[in-house]
Every structure is written in structure tokens, then in C-alpha cells.
C-alpha atoms as one frame of an Amber mdcrd trajectory, in Angstrom:
protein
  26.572 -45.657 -33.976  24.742 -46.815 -31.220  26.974 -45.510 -28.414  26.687
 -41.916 -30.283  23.128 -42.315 -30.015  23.218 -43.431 -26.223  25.602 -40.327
 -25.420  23.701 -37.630 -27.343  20.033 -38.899 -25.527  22.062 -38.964 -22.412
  23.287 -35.499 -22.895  19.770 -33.982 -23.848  18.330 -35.821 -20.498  20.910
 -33.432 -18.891  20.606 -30.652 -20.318  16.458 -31.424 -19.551  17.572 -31.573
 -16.056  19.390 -28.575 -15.364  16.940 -26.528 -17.168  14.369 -27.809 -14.744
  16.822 -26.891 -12.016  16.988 -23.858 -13.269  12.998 -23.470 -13.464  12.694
 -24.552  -9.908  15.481 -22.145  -8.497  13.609 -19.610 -10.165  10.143 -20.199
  -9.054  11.671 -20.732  -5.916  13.623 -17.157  -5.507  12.105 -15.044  -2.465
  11.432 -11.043  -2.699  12.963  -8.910  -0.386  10.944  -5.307  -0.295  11.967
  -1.845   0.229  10.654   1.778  -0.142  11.350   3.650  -3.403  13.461   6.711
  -3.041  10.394   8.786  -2.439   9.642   6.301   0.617   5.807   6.577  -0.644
   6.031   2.996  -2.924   6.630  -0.365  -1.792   9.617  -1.980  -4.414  11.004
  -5.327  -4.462  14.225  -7.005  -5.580  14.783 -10.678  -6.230  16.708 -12.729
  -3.396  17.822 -16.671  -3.445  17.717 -18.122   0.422  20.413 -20.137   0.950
  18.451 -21.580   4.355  15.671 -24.095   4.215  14.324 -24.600   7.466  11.750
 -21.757   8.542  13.413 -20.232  11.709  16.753 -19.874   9.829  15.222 -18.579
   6.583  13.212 -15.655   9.211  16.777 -15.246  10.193  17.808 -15.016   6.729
  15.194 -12.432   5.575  16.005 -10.289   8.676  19.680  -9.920   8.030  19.158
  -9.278   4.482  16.499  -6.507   4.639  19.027  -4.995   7.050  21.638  -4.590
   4.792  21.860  -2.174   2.134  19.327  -2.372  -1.595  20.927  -4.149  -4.241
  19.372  -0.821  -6.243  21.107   2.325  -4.932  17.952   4.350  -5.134  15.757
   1.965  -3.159  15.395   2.590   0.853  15.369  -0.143   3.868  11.998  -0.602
   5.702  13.616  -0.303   9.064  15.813   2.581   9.918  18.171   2.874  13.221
  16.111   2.544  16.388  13.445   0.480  14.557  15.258  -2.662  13.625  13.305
  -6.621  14.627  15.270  -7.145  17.994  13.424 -10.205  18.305  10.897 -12.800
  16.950   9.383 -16.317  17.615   7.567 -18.671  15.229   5.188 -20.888  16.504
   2.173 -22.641  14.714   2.269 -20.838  11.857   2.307 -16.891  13.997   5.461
 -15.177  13.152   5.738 -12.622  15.904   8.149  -9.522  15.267   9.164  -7.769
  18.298  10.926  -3.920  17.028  12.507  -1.477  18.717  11.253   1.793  20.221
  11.690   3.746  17.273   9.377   2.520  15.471   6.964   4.467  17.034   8.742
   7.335  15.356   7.582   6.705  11.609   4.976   8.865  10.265   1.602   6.925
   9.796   1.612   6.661   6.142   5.298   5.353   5.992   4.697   3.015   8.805
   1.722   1.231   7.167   4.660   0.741   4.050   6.979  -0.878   6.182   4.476
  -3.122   7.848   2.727  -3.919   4.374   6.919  -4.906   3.035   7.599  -7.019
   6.604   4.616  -9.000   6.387   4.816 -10.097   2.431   8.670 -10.748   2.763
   8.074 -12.929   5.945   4.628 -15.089   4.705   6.824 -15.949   1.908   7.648
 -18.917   4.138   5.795 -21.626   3.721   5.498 -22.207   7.780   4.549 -18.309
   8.222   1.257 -18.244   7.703   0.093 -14.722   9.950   2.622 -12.016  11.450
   1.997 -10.144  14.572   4.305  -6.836  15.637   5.239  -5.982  19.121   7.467
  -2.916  20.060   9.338  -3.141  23.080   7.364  -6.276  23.980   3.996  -4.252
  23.544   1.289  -5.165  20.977   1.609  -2.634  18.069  -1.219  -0.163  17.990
  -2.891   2.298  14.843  -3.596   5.962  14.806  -6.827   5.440  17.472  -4.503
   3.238  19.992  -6.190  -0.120  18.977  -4.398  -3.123  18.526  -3.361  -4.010
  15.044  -3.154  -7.437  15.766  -2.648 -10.405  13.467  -1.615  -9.422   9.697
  -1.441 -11.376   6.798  -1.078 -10.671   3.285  -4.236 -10.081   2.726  -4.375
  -7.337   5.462  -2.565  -4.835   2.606  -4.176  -3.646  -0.782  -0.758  -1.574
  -1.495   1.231  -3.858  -4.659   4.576  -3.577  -4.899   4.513  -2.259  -8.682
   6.550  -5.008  -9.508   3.541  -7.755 -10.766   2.446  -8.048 -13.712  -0.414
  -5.727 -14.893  -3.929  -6.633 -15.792  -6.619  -4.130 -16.447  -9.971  -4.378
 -15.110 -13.156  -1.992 -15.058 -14.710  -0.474 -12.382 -18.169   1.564 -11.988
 -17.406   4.249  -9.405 -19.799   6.817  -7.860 -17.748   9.880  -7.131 -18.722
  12.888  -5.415 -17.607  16.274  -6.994 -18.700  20.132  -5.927 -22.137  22.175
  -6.863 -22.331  25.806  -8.600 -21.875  27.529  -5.352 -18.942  24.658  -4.007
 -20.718  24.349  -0.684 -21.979  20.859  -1.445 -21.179  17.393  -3.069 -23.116
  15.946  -6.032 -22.610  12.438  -7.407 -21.336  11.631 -10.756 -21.198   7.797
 -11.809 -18.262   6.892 -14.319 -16.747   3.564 -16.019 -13.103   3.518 -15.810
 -10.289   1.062 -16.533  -7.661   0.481 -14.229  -4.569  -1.957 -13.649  -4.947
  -4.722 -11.076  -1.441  -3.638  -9.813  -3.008   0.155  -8.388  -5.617  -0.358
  -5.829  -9.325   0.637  -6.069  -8.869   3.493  -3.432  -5.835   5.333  -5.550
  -7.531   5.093  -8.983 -10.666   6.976  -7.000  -8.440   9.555  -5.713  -6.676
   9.866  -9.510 -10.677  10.277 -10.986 -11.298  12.796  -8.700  -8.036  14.817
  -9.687  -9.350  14.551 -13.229 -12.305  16.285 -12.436 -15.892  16.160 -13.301
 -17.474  15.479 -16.834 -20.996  16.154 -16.566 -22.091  19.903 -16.775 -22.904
  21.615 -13.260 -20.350  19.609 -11.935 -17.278  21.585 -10.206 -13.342  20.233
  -8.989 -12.663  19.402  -5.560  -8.743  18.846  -5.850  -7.016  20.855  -8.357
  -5.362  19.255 -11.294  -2.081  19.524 -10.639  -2.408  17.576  -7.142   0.279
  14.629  -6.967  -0.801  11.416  -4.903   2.316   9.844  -3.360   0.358   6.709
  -1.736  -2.719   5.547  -1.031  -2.951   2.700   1.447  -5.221   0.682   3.026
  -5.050  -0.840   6.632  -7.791  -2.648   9.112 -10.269  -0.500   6.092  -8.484
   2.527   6.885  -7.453   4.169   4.035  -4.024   6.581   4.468  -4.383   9.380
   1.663  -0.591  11.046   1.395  -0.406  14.035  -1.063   1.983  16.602  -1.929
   1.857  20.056  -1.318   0.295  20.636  -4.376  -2.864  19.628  -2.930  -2.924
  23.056  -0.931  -1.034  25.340  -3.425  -3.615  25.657  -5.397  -7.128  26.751
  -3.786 -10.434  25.843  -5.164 -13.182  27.556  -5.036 -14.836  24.921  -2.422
 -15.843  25.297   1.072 -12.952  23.917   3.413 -15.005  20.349   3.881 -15.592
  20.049   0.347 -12.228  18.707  -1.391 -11.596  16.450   2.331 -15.497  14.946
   2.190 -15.393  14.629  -1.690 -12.070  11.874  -1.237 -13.527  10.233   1.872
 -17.015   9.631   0.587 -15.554   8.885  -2.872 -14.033   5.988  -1.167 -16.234
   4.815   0.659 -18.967   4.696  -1.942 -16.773   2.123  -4.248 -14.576   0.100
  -1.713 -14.551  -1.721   1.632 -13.167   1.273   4.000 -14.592   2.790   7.102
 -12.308   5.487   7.803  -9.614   8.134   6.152  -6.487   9.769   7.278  -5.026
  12.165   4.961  -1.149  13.722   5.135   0.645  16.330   3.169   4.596  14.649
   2.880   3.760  12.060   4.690   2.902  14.604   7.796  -0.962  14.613   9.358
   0.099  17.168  11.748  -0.986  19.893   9.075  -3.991  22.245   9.235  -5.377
  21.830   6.380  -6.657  25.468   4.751  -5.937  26.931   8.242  -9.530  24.896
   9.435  -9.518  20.945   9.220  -6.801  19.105  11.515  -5.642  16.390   9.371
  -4.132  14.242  12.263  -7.898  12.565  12.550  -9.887   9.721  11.069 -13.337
  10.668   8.548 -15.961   9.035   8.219 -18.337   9.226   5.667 -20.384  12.189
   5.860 -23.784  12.279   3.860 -25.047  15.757   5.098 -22.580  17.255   2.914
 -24.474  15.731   0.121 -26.548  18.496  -1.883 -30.755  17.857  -1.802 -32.207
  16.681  -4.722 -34.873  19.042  -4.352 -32.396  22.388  -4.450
């Protein structure tokens, strides 16, 4: 009786033990990210290194971002022409030198695939920061500054796979007057999930349209946001076409101003770049070039005392 009871607590302490094994593998299992089949989403799929020291495990990450989604309908970050050539790790600074064609993404896609390289690479326990070079030159945005160092933090864009919390926000947006030649503010409570960032549930509120009387549209109802993202506190605004189809009753500036200064009322941006499928070389109702950073703009703002 005694050696049944000494093999039966022996075989529970294993059984502890590879369940713990188990737990640690999983906590332990990396992300690789991608682009949804729209290319407008960041997506990521669960990957097991099989490397443990940091320059092999960059390695590692690099190869298997390169090959082909374990989900058919998910997209690689880094098409031909584009692909890490090089890198070096030192002191924490994971620097990711591209190719040439890089250069070649549209803005809005670009700031996707940085947003995916940077959270699959600080991952690593010895990556702390990652800085992109193409062709041995520093990486630069829309206004030819340096991007510089990136971390984590440096992207409000989630990768829809986390788990979702709901918050509420008080946001001041800005919607049109009677005649649609100015903005006037409306102030609203609204819950959102953690997992959509402040600057896309703003754009969503606006598409909703206005609830207090005297209050007009700026973007029609039926306009379809394919990604909001924020970079350096520039926010990329990507619509579909839908967004033009459909004409409002709004001076030219109205539906552009009423986004940017929504946004800039409620969260920490200085500057927004709109697109229509991911393209800003579009003229938006044959006036406003949308290949341009805006600012917030407070003489479009209706007087109190009209």
C-alpha cells in the first residue's frame, strides 16, 4: 500500500510539472504580425521560437515574417524590394536596415508595417527600441524628418487580437451650422473598447452624426474607415470612397476641419493626413490636396455671437 501511494503522489508531481511546462511554453509563445486581407488592420498569429539568444531569435523573427501567414487571408508586412537586408543589435537598439522599396508603400500602409516590425521585434527581451534605415539612410515621414527611435509605445494601432475592455470617454466634436459653412461643438459621453484607439472612435462619432438640434453631418453615414493610425502625433485618416460618393451639403473645408479638429480636441495629435484607399494623392472635392498635413484650424469655428 505504501508503494501505491508513493507512485500515485509521484505521478501527480508529474503531471504538476508538465502542466507548468505547458503554462510557461505558453506564456512564453511570441506573435508574429501581418496585415489583414484589406492591408488596413494589423493581425497577429501565435509563433514558438525555437532560438534563445537575442541575435538568433531577430534572425528567427525575420525569416518567419518572410515566409508565408499561417492564415491564407492574412498579408506579409514586407513585400519584394522591401525586405530587412540587414540589422545590428547593440545595447538594447535594434536597428533594421530595408531595402529601397520600401519607399514605395503608401503612407498609411507603411505606418502598418512599421507599427507590426517594431511589436514583433521588442518582443525580445534585449530589444528594447528599433530604429529603420533604408539603403543605409535614416527612415524619414511624410515632411522628410527623421522618424528616429520607435518603441512600442510609438503606435496607438492594436492588433485586434487583445482582449477587449470598455472604457468612457468625454469627447468635444465639431459638426456643421444651418448654412454648413462653419463648425459648432457638440460634447458627448461615449463607450469604447480599449482595443480601438481614441482617434478612430472620434472619426466613427462623427460618422454618426450630430444629436443636438441645429447641428448638421460633416461625413455622410455610409462613410467606411479602413484605419486610423497614429505616428510621432500624426494621425493617418484612410477612408473609402464612400467618403466622396456621397456629398454633403458642407463647404469643401468643412467635413476635412470637422475630423482634424475633432481629434485634436480629445487626443495627443498635432497633425492629420487623410487618404482615400490608402492613396493621399487625391483631390479631395476637386479643391483640398490630400497629400498634406492639417493642423488644427479654429477660424473655421462659428462665433458665438452669430
Amino acid at each position: 500500500m505504501r508503494r501505491f501511494w508513493c507512485v500515485l503522489l509521484a505521478a501527480l508531481m508529474a503531471m504538476s510539472c508538465c502542466t507548468g511546462c505547458e503554462k510557461v511554453q505558453e506564456e512564453s509563445a511570441y506573435q508574429l504580425f501581418y496585415l489583414d486581407k484589406t492591408e488596413t488592420t494589423i493581425v497577429s498569429e501565435a509563433y514558438s521560437p525555437t532560438n534563445d539568444s537575442a541575435e538568433k531569435l531577430v534572425k528567427e523573427l525575420i525569416d518567419a515574417m518572410q515566409e508565408a501567414p499561417a492564415e491564407p487571408e492574412n498579408r506579409k508586412l514586407l513585400t519584394e524590394g522591401s525586405e530587412i537586408e540587414s540589422y545590428t543589435l547593440e545595447k538594447g537598439l535594434l536597428t533594421l536596415n530595408v531595402g529601397a522599396g520600401y519607399l514605395q508603400m503608401e503612407r498609411s500602409r507603411e505606418v502598418l508595417v512599421r507599427a507590426g516590425l517594431v511589436r514583433a521585434f521588442v518582443q525580445i527581451p534585449e530589444v528594447e527600441r528599433v530604429l529603420f534605415l533604408v539603403e543605409g539612410e535614416p527612415l524619414t515621414d511624410s515632411a522628410g524628418r527623421e522618424i528616429g527611435v520607435l518603441t512600442a509605445d510609438s503606435f496607438v494601432e492594436n492588433s485586434g487580437q487583445e482582449i477587449y475592455q470598455y472604457q468612457y470617454a468625454t469627447l468635444t466634436l465639431y459638426f456643421a451650422n444651418a448654412k454648413g459653412d462653419k463648425l459648432v461643438p457638440e460634447t458627448r459621453r461615449v463607450p469604447y473598447s480599449t482595443n480601438l484607439p481614441l482617434e478612430r472612435v472620434v472619426v466613427e462619432q462623427l460618422i454618426k452624426g450630430p444629436k443636438e438640434d441645429g447641428h448638421f453631418p460633416v461625413l455622410p453615414d455610409t462613410a467606411n474607415v479602413l484605419s486610423v493610425t497614429t505616428s510621432e502625433r500624426i494621425t493617418y485618416v484612410n477612408f473609402d470612397n464612400t467618403v466622396t460618393d456621397s456629398i454633403l451639403n458642407v463647404a469643401e473645408e468643412i467635413p476635412i476641419y470637422a475630423v482634424v479638429n475633432s481629434i485634436a480636441a480629445n487626443c495627443k495629435v498635432d497633425k492629420v493626413q487623410f487618404s482615400i484607399n490608402g492613396e493621399s494623392d487625391v483631390t479631395f472635392r476637386e479643391k483640398i490636396q490630400l497629400n498634406q498635413f492639417f493642423e488644427e484650424d479654429f477660424s473655421y469655428l462659428e462665433d458665438d455671437e452669430n
